[in-house]
Coordinates of C-alpha atoms (C1' of nucleotides) in Angstrom, one line a residue:
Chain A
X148 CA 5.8 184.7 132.2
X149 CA 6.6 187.5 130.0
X150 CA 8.1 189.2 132.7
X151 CA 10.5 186.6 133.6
X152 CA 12.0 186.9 130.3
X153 CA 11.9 190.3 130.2
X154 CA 13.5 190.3 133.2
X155 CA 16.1 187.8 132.0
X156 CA 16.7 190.1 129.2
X157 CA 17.2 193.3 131.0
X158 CA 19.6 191.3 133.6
X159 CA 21.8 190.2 130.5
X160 CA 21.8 193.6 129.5
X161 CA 22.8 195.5 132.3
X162 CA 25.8 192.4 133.0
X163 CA 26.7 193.1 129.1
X164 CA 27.0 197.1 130.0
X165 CA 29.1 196.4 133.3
X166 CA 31.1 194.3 131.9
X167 CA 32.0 196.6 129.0
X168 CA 32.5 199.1 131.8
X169 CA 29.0 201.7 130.2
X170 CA 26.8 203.2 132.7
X171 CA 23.5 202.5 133.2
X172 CA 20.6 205.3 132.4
X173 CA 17.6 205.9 132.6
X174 CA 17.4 206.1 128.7
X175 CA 19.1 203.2 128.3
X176 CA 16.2 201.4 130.8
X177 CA 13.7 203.1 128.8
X178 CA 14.5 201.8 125.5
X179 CA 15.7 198.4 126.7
X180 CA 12.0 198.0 128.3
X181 CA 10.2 199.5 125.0
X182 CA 12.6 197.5 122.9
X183 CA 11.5 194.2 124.7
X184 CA 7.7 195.0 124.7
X185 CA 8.1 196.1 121.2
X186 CA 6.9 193.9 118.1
X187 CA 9.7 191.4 117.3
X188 CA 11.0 193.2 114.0
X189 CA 11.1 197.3 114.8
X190 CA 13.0 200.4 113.2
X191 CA 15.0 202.5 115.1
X192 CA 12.7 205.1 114.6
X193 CA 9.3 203.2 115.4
X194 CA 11.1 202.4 118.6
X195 CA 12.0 206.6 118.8
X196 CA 8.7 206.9 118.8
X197 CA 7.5 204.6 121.4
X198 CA 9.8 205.6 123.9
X199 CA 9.2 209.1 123.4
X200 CA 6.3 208.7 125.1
X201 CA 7.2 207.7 127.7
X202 CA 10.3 209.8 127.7
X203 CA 9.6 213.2 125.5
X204 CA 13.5 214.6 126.1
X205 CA 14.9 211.8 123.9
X206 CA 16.7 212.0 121.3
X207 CA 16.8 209.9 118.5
X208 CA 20.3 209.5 118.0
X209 CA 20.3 207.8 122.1
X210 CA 17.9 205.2 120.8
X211 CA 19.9 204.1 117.2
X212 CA 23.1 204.5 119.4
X213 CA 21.1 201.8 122.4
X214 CA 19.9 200.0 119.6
X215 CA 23.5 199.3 118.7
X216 CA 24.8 198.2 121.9
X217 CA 21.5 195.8 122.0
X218 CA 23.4 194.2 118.9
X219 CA 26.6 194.3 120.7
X220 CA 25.4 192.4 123.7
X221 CA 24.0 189.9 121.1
X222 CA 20.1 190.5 122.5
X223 CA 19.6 192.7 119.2
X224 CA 20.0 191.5 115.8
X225 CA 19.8 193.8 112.4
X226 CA 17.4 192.7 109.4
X227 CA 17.9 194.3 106.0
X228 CA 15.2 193.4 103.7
X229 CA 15.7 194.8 100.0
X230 CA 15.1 198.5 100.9
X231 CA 13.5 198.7 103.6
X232 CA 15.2 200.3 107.2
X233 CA 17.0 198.1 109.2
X234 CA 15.0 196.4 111.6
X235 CA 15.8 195.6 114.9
X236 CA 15.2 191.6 116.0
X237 CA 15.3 190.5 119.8
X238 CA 17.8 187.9 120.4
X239 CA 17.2 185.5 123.2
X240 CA 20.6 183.8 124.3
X241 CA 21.9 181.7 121.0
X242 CA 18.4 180.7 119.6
X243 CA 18.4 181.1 115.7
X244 CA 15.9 181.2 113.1
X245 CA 15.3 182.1 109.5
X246 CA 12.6 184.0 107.5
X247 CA 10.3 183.5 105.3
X248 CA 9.5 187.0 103.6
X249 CA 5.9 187.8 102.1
X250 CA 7.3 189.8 98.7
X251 CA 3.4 191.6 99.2
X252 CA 2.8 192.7 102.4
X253 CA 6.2 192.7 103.9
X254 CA 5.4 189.9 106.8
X255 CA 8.4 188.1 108.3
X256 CA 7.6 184.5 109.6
X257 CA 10.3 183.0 111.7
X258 CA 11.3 179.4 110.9
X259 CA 13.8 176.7 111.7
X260 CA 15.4 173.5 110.2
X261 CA 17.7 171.6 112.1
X262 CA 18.2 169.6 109.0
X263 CA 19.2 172.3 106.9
X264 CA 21.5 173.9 109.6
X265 CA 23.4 170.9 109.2
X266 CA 23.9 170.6 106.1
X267 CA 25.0 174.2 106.3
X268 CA 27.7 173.0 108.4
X269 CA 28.4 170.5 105.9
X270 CA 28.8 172.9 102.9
X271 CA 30.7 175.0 104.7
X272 CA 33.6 172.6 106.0
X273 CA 33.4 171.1 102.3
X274 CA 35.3 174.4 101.4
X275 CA 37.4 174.2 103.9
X276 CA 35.2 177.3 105.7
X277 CA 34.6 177.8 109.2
X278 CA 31.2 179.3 109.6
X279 CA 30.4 181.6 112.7
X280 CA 26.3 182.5 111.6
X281 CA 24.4 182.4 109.0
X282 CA 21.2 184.2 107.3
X283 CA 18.5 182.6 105.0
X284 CA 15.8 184.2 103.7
X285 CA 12.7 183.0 101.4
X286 CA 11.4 185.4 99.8
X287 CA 7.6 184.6 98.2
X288 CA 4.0 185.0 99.2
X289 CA 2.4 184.1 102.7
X290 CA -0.6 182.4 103.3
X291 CA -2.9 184.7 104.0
X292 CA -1.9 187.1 100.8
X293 CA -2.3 184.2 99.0
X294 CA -6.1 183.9 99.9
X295 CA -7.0 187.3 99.4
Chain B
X245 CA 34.3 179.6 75.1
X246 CA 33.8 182.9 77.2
X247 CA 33.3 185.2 73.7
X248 CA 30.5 182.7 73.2
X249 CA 29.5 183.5 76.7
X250 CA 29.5 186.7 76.0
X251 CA 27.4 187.1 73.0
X252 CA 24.4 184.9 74.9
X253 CA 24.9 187.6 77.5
X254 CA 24.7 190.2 75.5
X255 CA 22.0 189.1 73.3
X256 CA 20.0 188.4 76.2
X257 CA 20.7 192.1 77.0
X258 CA 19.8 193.2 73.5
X259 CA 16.5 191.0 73.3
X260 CA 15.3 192.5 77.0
X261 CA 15.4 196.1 76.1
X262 CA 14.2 195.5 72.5
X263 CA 10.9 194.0 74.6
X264 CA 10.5 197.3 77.1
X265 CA 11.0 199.2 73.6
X266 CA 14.2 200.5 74.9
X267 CA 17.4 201.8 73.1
X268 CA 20.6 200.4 72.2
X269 CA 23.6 203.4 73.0
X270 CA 27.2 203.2 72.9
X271 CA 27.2 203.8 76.7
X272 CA 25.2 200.6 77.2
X273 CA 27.7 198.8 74.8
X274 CA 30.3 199.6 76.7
X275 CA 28.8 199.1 80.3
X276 CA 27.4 195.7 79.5
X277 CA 31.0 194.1 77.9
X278 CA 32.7 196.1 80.9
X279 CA 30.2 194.2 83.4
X280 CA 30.5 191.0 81.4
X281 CA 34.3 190.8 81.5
X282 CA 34.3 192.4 85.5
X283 CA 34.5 190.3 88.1
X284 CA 31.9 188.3 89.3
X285 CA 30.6 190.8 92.3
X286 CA 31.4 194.7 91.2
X287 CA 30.3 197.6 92.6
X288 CA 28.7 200.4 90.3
X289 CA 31.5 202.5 90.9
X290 CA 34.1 199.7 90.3
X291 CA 32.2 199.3 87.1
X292 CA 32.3 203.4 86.3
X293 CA 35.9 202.7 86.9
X294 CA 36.4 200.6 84.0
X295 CA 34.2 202.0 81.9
X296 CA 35.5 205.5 81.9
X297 CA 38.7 204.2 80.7
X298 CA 36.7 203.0 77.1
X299 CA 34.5 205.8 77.7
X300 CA 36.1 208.7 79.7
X301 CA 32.6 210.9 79.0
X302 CA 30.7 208.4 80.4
X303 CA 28.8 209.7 83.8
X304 CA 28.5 207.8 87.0
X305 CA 24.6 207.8 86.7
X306 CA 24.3 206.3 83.6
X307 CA 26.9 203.1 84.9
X308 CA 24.0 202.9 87.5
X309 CA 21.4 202.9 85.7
X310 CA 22.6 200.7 83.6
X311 CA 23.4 198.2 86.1
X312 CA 19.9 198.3 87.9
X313 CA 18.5 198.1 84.2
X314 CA 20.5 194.8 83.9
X315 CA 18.4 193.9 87.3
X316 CA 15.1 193.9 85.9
X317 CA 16.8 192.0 82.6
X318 CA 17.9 189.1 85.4
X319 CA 21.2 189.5 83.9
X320 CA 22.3 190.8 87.3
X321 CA 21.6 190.7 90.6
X322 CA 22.5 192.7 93.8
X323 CA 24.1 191.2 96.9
X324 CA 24.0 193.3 100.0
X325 CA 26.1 192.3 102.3
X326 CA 26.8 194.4 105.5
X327 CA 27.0 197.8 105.4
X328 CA 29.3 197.3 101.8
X329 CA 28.2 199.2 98.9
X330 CA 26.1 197.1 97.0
X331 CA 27.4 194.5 94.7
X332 CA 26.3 193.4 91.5
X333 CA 27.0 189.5 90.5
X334 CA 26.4 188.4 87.0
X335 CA 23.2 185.8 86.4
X336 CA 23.3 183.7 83.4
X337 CA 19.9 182.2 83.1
X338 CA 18.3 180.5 85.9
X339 CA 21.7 179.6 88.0
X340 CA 21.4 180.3 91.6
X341 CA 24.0 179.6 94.2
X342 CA 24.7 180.7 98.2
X343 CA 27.5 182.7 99.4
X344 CA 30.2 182.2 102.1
X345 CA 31.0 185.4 103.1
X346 CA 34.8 186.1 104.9
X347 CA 33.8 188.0 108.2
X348 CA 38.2 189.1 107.7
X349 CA 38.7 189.7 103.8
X350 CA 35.1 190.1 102.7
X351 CA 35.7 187.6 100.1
X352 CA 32.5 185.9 98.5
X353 CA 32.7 182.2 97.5
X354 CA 30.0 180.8 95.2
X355 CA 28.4 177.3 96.3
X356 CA 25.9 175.1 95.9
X357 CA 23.4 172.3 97.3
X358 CA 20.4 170.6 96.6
X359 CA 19.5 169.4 99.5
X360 CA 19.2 172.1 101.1
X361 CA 17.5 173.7 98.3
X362 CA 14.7 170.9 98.6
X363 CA 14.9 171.5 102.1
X364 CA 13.9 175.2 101.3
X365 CA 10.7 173.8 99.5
X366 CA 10.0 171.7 101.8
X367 CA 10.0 174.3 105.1
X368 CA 8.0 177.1 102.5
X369 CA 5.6 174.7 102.0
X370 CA 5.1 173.8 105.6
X371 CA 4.1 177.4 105.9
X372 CA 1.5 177.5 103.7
X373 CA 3.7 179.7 101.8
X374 CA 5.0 180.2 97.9
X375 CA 9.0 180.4 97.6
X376 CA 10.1 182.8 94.7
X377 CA 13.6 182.9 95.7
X378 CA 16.3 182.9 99.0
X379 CA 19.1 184.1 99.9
X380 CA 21.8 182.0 101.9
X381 CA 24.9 183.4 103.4
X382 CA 27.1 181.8 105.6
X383 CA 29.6 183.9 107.3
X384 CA 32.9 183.0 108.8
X385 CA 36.6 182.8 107.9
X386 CA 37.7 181.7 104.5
X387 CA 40.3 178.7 104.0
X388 CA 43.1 181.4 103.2
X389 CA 42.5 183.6 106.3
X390 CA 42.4 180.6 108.4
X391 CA 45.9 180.1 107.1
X392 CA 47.4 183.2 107.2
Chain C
dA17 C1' 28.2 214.0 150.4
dA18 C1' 31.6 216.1 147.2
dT19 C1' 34.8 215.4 143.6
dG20 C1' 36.6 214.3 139.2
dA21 C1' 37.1 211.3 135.3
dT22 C1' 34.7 210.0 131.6
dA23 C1' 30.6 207.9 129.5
dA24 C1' 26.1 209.3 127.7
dT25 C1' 23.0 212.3 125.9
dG26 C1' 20.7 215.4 122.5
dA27 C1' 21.0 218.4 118.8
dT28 C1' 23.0 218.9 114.8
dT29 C1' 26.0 218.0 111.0
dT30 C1' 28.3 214.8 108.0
dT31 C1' 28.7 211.0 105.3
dT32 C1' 27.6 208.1 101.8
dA33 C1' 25.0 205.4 98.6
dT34 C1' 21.4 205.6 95.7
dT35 C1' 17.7 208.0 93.1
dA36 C1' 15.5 211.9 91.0
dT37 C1' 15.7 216.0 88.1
dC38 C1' 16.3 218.4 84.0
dA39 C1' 18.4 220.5 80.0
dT40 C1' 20.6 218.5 76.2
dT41 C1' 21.7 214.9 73.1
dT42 C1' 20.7 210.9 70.5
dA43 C1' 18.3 206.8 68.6
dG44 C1' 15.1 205.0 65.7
dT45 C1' 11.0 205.5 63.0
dA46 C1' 7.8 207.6 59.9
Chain D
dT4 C1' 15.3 214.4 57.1
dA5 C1' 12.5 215.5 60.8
dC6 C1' 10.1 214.1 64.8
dT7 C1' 9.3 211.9 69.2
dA8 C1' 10.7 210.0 73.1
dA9 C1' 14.4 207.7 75.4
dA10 C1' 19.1 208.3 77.2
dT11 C1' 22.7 210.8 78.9
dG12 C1' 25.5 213.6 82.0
dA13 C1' 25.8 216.9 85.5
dT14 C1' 23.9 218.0 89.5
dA15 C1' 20.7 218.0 93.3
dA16 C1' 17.8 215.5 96.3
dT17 C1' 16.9 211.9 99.5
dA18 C1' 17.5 209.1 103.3
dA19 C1' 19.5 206.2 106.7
dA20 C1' 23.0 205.8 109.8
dA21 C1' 27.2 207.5 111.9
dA22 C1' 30.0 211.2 113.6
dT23 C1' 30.6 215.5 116.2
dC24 C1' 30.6 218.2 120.2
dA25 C1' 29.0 220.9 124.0
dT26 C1' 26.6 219.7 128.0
dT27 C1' 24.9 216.6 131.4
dA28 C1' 24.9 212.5 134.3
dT29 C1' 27.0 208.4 136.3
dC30 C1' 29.8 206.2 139.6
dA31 C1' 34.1 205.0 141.9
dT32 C1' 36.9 207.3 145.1
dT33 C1' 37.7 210.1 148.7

DNA sequence: AATGATAATGATTTTTATTATCATTTAGTA
DNA sequence: TACTAAATGATAATAAAAATCATTATCATT
């Protein structure tokens, strides 16, 4: 099952890079592939490191650079958390979530609320503001810091 | 009205470093009325700006300090948004609003809703987990760019 | 299959925002 | 007034991401 949507996503890639008119490369089908099997949230350079494995020549400027055009093609999204480096979210097609952030050990949870999409939409059209995306973020303890 | 505003923000100010057993200097004086009287999102160099008018000896590092001192005072508060240069937004007491943010001039605009704000609570605590604080931003195209 | 135009790569440098360092000055008290 | 430690200002360090650029690889065309 995993594969089917890794195949989806590697198919929406390489239709995102032909229609932009890039070439397809090897790096660019190693880092895709590693990207995909990766944890959900990644750095650039925990993802170097994976594919470098896989593909010692690398360089790390061909994975931030991939990483990119992942964001481009809209399968890639960046998270900035306070100070941390960016991290790199997979996108599947237009499905959105939020975060809740654990403020001790880091943890991301994803979370939705139709209800409070909405009333996003609301707020926004009350000031006359067409909204395109949005990003919310709760910052406080998880559960399980809070039982240890 | 906003002198009085001023003096509850900078006694505020005064009363916070007194408590970490800090010091009260000219530069900080000048930094705080300077960030007081700034507009509501200013970047430390904006801010250095200003002040080296009143203060032409005044040194970039010590606008910056200042400002993340102000931070851990809760009189201000940065805003990240995008690859910008940080921002810092005044805080007066416990007020806390959402941004839109204008994807074409960059403006912020300051709102406000409780609903969603319960909603917040309400999806935390679904989580098992303890809300501190959030961030909402809503991007897309402000009422004058729509306009233009 | 060879060619040529140009995109991509990898190594490196640059950029840029923020923080750290440190000698000197200053504040606040004893 | 002197002393202690915080604050300042100039500068260096740090670090993440982007830019540069010579070289290599891709791919449409022949």
């Amino acid at each position: 099952m995993d594969n089917i949507n890794k195949k989806e996503f590697k198919n929406t890639f390489i239709k995102c890079i032909e229609e932009k008119g890039l070439r397809h490369t090897k790096q660019r089908e190693v880092i895709v592939d590693a990207f995909f099997s990766a944890g959900r949230h990644i750095t650039s350079e925990e993802l170097f490191n994976i594919v470098k494995k896989k593909y010692p020549e690398i360089g790390y400027a061909t994975v931030q650079r991939n990483l990119n055009l992942l964001c481009k093609c809209c399968l890639a999204e960046e998270i900035k958390i306070g100070k941390q480096k960016t991290r790199y979210e997979q996108k599947y097609g237009n499905m959105h979530h939020d975060h809740l952030v654990c403020l001790k050990c880091g943890r991301l949870i994803e979370v939705n609320d139709d209800k409070i999409e909405k009333l996003q939409e609301k707020l926004a059209k009350k000031n006359n503001f067409t909204p395109i995306k949005h990003k919310l973020e709760i910052y406080g303890i998880c559960a399980d810091c809070k039982s240890k």
